[in-house]
Tab-separated table of C-alpha atoms in Angstrom:
chain	number	residue	atom	x	y	z
A	1	UNK	CA	8.236	10.743	21.683
A	2	UNK	CA	9.352	11.978	18.253
A	3	UNK	CA	6.598	13.489	15.625
A	4	UNK	CA	6.871	15.199	12.163
A	5	UNK	CA	3.756	17.738	11.786
A	6	UNK	CA	3.741	17.817	7.614
A	7	UNK	CA	1.495	20.840	6.110
A	8	UNK	CA	-1.675	19.262	4.684
A	9	UNK	CA	-1.679	18.915	0.662
A	10	UNK	CA	-2.649	18.279	-1.593
A	11	UNK	CA	-0.566	21.352	-3.046
A	12	UNK	CA	-1.552	23.084	-6.651
A	13	UNK	CA	0.685	25.900	-7.800
A	14	UNK	CA	1.780	27.788	-11.525
A	15	UNK	CA	4.823	26.824	-13.256
A	16	UNK	CA	7.670	29.491	-11.585
A	17	UNK	CA	5.408	30.612	-8.220
A	18	UNK	CA	6.799	30.284	-5.482
A	19	UNK	CA	6.701	26.594	-3.295
A	20	UNK	CA	7.018	26.193	1.127
A	21	UNK	CA	5.546	23.132	2.465
A	22	UNK	CA	5.575	23.808	6.051
A	23	UNK	CA	6.884	20.581	8.948
A	24	UNK	CA	7.526	20.750	12.497
A	25	UNK	CA	8.930	18.563	14.477
A	26	UNK	CA	8.700	17.312	18.129
A	27	UNK	CA	12.490	15.455	19.327
A	28	UNK	CA	14.482	14.356	22.144
A	29	UNK	CA	17.970	15.397	21.570
A	30	UNK	CA	19.431	16.436	18.300
A	31	UNK	CA	17.856	14.649	15.859
A	32	UNK	CA	18.348	14.785	11.703
A	33	UNK	CA	15.996	16.683	9.910
A	34	UNK	CA	15.417	15.432	6.681
A	35	UNK	CA	12.953	15.898	3.492
A	36	UNK	CA	12.780	12.841	0.441
A	37	UNK	CA	10.461	12.967	-2.580
A	38	UNK	CA	8.262	10.981	-4.319
A	39	UNK	CA	8.044	10.836	-8.341
A	40	UNK	CA	6.096	9.638	-10.226
A	41	UNK	CA	6.099	5.463	-10.628
A	42	UNK	CA	9.578	5.935	-7.493
A	43	UNK	CA	10.709	5.510	-4.619
A	44	UNK	CA	11.350	7.150	-1.649
A	45	UNK	CA	15.076	10.107	-3.075
A	46	UNK	CA	16.794	11.625	-0.653
A	47	UNK	CA	16.286	15.965	-1.487
A	48	UNK	CA	17.610	17.261	1.586
A	49	UNK	CA	19.075	17.394	4.827
A	50	UNK	CA	20.828	19.045	7.649
A	51	UNK	CA	21.858	17.934	11.068
A	52	UNK	CA	22.869	20.269	13.153
A	53	UNK	CA	20.468	23.681	13.911
A	54	UNK	CA	21.011	26.446	12.018
A	55	UNK	CA	22.088	23.886	9.078
A	56	UNK	CA	20.669	25.199	5.775
A	57	UNK	CA	20.174	22.399	3.049
A	58	UNK	CA	20.151	22.335	-0.724
A	59	UNK	CA	19.607	20.390	-3.269
A	60	UNK	CA	18.276	20.851	-6.906
A	61	UNK	CA	16.995	25.289	-6.239
A	62	UNK	CA	15.069	23.705	-2.665
A	63	UNK	CA	15.792	24.579	0.480
A	64	UNK	CA	15.259	24.263	4.092
A	65	UNK	CA	16.923	25.626	7.505
A	66	UNK	CA	17.321	23.272	10.269
A	67	UNK	CA	15.629	25.863	13.107
A	68	UNK	CA	15.533	24.575	16.433
A	69	UNK	CA	14.210	28.481	17.963
A	70	UNK	CA	10.709	26.755	16.477
A	71	UNK	CA	11.073	23.089	15.847
A	72	UNK	CA	10.715	23.458	11.994
A	73	UNK	CA	12.856	22.740	8.362
A	74	UNK	CA	10.608	24.472	5.882
A	75	UNK	CA	11.141	23.725	2.700
A	76	UNK	CA	11.169	26.070	-0.454
A	77	UNK	CA	11.771	26.640	-3.391
A	78	UNK	CA	11.590	30.079	-5.588
A	79	UNK	CA	10.411	29.253	-8.786
A	80	UNK	CA	8.999	25.403	-9.139
A	81	UNK	CA	8.705	23.788	-12.353
A	82	UNK	CA	6.473	20.760	-13.784
A	83	UNK	CA	9.051	18.272	-13.282
A	84	UNK	CA	8.512	19.354	-9.487
A	85	UNK	CA	5.202	17.943	-9.524
A	86	UNK	CA	5.461	14.856	-6.646
A	87	UNK	CA	5.212	14.275	-2.920
A	88	UNK	CA	7.205	15.366	0.008
A	89	UNK	CA	7.911	14.921	2.651
A	90	UNK	CA	10.313	16.010	6.291
A	91	UNK	CA	11.157	13.693	8.042
A	92	UNK	CA	13.774	12.939	11.052
A	93	UNK	CA	15.966	10.608	12.647
A	94	UNK	CA	17.112	10.611	16.006
A	95	UNK	CA	19.136	7.540	17.802
A	96	UNK	CA	21.949	5.678	17.721
A	97	UNK	CA	19.800	3.696	14.691
A	98	UNK	CA	18.888	7.010	13.510
A	99	UNK	CA	15.135	5.186	12.031
A	100	UNK	CA	13.170	7.391	10.832
A	101	UNK	CA	10.072	9.593	11.923
A	102	UNK	CA	7.734	10.815	8.835
A	103	UNK	CA	5.425	13.554	8.328
A	104	UNK	CA	2.306	13.204	6.050
A	105	UNK	CA	3.435	13.709	3.033
A	106	UNK	CA	2.162	16.744	0.648
A	107	UNK	CA	1.440	16.478	-2.712
A	108	UNK	CA	2.755	19.036	-4.516
A	109	UNK	CA	1.011	19.480	-8.490
A	110	UNK	CA	2.736	22.236	-10.940
A	111	UNK	CA	1.073	22.536	-13.954
A	112	UNK	CA	2.282	24.868	-16.909
B	1	UNK	CA	26.494	0.879	-7.743
B	2	UNK	CA	23.883	-0.787	-7.295
B	3	UNK	CA	20.445	1.201	-5.369
B	4	UNK	CA	18.105	-0.083	-2.886
B	5	UNK	CA	16.283	-2.846	-4.804
B	6	UNK	CA	12.537	-4.652	-3.957
B	7	UNK	CA	10.140	-6.703	-5.040
B	8	UNK	CA	7.778	-8.025	-6.529
B	9	UNK	CA	7.408	-4.042	-7.278
B	10	UNK	CA	3.913	-5.191	-6.458
B	11	UNK	CA	1.682	-7.818	-5.123
B	12	UNK	CA	-2.468	-9.091	-5.386
B	13	UNK	CA	-3.210	-11.344	-2.844
B	14	UNK	CA	-6.835	-12.140	-0.957
B	15	UNK	CA	-7.099	-12.302	3.378
B	16	UNK	CA	-5.451	-14.911	4.847
B	17	UNK	CA	-3.221	-15.499	2.258
B	18	UNK	CA	0.522	-15.844	3.103
B	19	UNK	CA	3.009	-13.134	0.905
B	20	UNK	CA	6.888	-12.335	1.385
B	21	UNK	CA	8.225	-9.621	0.685
B	22	UNK	CA	11.742	-8.880	-0.181
B	23	UNK	CA	14.774	-6.055	-0.256
B	24	UNK	CA	18.212	-6.348	-0.839
B	25	UNK	CA	19.642	-3.772	0.509
B	26	UNK	CA	23.985	-1.400	-1.114
B	27	UNK	CA	25.562	-4.427	-1.275
B	28	UNK	CA	27.714	-2.855	1.765
B	29	UNK	CA	25.129	-1.664	4.133
B	30	UNK	CA	24.876	-2.877	7.600
B	31	UNK	CA	21.094	-1.533	8.171
B	32	UNK	CA	18.225	-2.272	7.314
B	33	UNK	CA	14.932	-1.118	7.609
B	34	UNK	CA	11.577	-1.626	6.637
B	35	UNK	CA	9.015	1.174	6.842
B	36	UNK	CA	4.707	0.772	5.306
B	37	UNK	CA	2.504	3.853	4.237
B	38	UNK	CA	-0.889	2.401	4.339
B	39	UNK	CA	-3.948	4.543	3.347
B	40	UNK	CA	-1.988	6.840	2.213
B	41	UNK	CA	-0.987	8.424	6.284
B	42	UNK	CA	2.758	8.692	7.622
B	43	UNK	CA	5.919	6.173	6.160
B	44	UNK	CA	6.094	4.137	9.870
B	45	UNK	CA	8.840	1.981	10.662
B	46	UNK	CA	8.611	-1.057	11.328
B	47	UNK	CA	11.426	-2.638	12.587
B	48	UNK	CA	15.782	-2.770	11.637
B	49	UNK	CA	18.462	-4.829	11.312
B	50	UNK	CA	21.819	-4.124	12.163
B	51	UNK	CA	23.865	-7.330	10.076
B	52	UNK	CA	21.582	-10.189	10.667
B	53	UNK	CA	20.549	-8.779	13.304
B	54	UNK	CA	17.492	-7.693	14.984
B	55	UNK	CA	18.401	-4.354	16.676
B	56	UNK	CA	14.572	-2.256	16.972
B	57	UNK	CA	11.168	-3.908	16.162
B	58	UNK	CA	8.918	-1.509	18.174
B	59	UNK	CA	7.008	-1.035	14.916
B	60	UNK	CA	5.980	-4.639	13.339
B	61	UNK	CA	2.104	-4.113	14.096
B	62	UNK	CA	1.574	-7.734	15.580
B	63	UNK	CA	2.774	-11.389	14.831
B	64	UNK	CA	1.314	-11.921	11.895
B	65	UNK	CA	4.119	-10.001	10.500
B	66	UNK	CA	7.835	-12.253	11.470
B	67	UNK	CA	11.143	-10.517	9.183
B	68	UNK	CA	14.397	-11.860	9.011
B	69	UNK	CA	17.526	-10.610	7.380
B	70	UNK	CA	19.461	-14.511	7.040
B	71	UNK	CA	23.328	-13.773	6.847
B	72	UNK	CA	23.123	-10.216	7.172
B	73	UNK	CA	22.286	-9.967	3.344
B	74	UNK	CA	18.984	-9.494	1.666
B	75	UNK	CA	16.095	-9.250	4.516
B	76	UNK	CA	12.444	-10.837	4.038
B	77	UNK	CA	8.942	-9.708	5.557
B	78	UNK	CA	6.306	-12.167	5.392
B	79	UNK	CA	2.718	-11.635	6.458
B	80	UNK	CA	1.194	-14.829	7.116
B	81	UNK	CA	-2.450	-14.670	7.030
B	82	UNK	CA	-2.393	-11.319	5.156
B	83	UNK	CA	-5.442	-9.237	6.155
B	84	UNK	CA	-7.133	-6.496	5.229
B	85	UNK	CA	-5.687	-3.948	6.508
B	86	UNK	CA	-2.020	-5.112	5.668
B	87	UNK	CA	-3.020	-2.812	2.595
B	88	UNK	CA	-0.031	-0.559	1.465
B	89	UNK	CA	3.104	0.197	0.871
B	90	UNK	CA	6.298	-1.135	1.931
B	91	UNK	CA	9.449	0.403	1.726
B	92	UNK	CA	13.015	-1.036	2.577
B	93	UNK	CA	15.849	1.579	3.329
B	94	UNK	CA	19.503	0.724	3.639
B	95	UNK	CA	22.569	2.694	4.993
B	96	UNK	CA	25.579	2.978	6.378
B	97	UNK	CA	28.389	0.890	7.485
B	98	UNK	CA	26.747	0.769	11.165
B	99	UNK	CA	29.548	1.982	14.228
B	100	UNK	CA	30.390	5.681	15.589
B	101	UNK	CA	27.361	7.250	16.126
B	102	UNK	CA	29.796	10.912	15.795
B	103	UNK	CA	30.963	9.915	12.259
B	104	UNK	CA	28.102	7.977	11.109
B	105	UNK	CA	25.177	8.376	12.350
B	106	UNK	CA	24.341	11.043	10.196
B	107	UNK	CA	23.972	9.339	6.264
B	108	UNK	CA	21.195	9.400	5.028
B	109	UNK	CA	18.844	5.939	4.757
B	110	UNK	CA	18.562	5.618	1.199
B	111	UNK	CA	15.086	3.692	0.179
B	112	UNK	CA	13.780	1.627	-2.632
B	113	UNK	CA	10.782	2.000	-5.054
B	114	UNK	CA	8.309	0.132	-2.440
B	115	UNK	CA	5.902	-2.968	-2.618
B	116	UNK	CA	2.518	-1.587	-2.736
B	117	UNK	CA	0.574	-5.115	-1.887
B	118	UNK	CA	-3.122	-4.676	-2.014
B	119	UNK	CA	-4.762	-7.670	0.765
B	120	UNK	CA	-8.672	-8.957	-1.371
C-alpha cells in the first residue's frame, strides 16, 4: 500500500535559518504530492503541490520538487520567519478518488 | 466562497455516549472525505463520499462509526458508543466535481478546521 515517511520533529530554528523537512513516499502508479500546513488553532491548508515527476511546487517562499528517482518530496525554505511556526504534513494522493495518505507531521518552531 | 466548515470545534463526552460530528463542504463539491488524527500520529483516511454515495469506507475503524451524506450536501459522522481510543481530531475535506480522471484528479482537497473529540 501507499505510505509517506516524514522527518520527525520537533524542529526548532532561528529566524532566517534554512529549512529542510524530508519526505519520502511509497506508492503504486503516479501519485500527486502535497505539503499541507496547520497553523496553531487552525485547520489544514494546502501549502504546495506537484502532480508529476520533476514538477516543483512553490508558495510563500517554500519549495518542493517531485523526485521520482528518489521517491522524495522534501520541503525547503531559504529563510524562515516566526510566522512559519506550524505543523507541516507531507501527503500523497492516488487513485481516482485521490484520497490522501499523510506523513506523521513535523512541528516547526521558529524563534526570533 | 465559504470554505469547509465543521461542527462542533470541540466535543468532550464520556465513554459510552454518542457524538455526531458535522461537515459542510464547499458548495458544489461532489467529493467529501473524512480523516482523523489520533494521539499526534499521522492523519488517516476514514471514508470518501461522491455526492450521497459512499465510494470508499475502507478506513472506518469499526462499526461504531457511521457516516452519512443525505442529499449529497453536508455529512455527519456518528460515533456510538464512543470509546477512549476514539479521541483525536476529525477532519473533513472536500474536492471539486466528480469527473474524468485527467481533468479533475489533481484538484486539491480543501480541509475544515477539524473537530477535536475528547472521550473521558
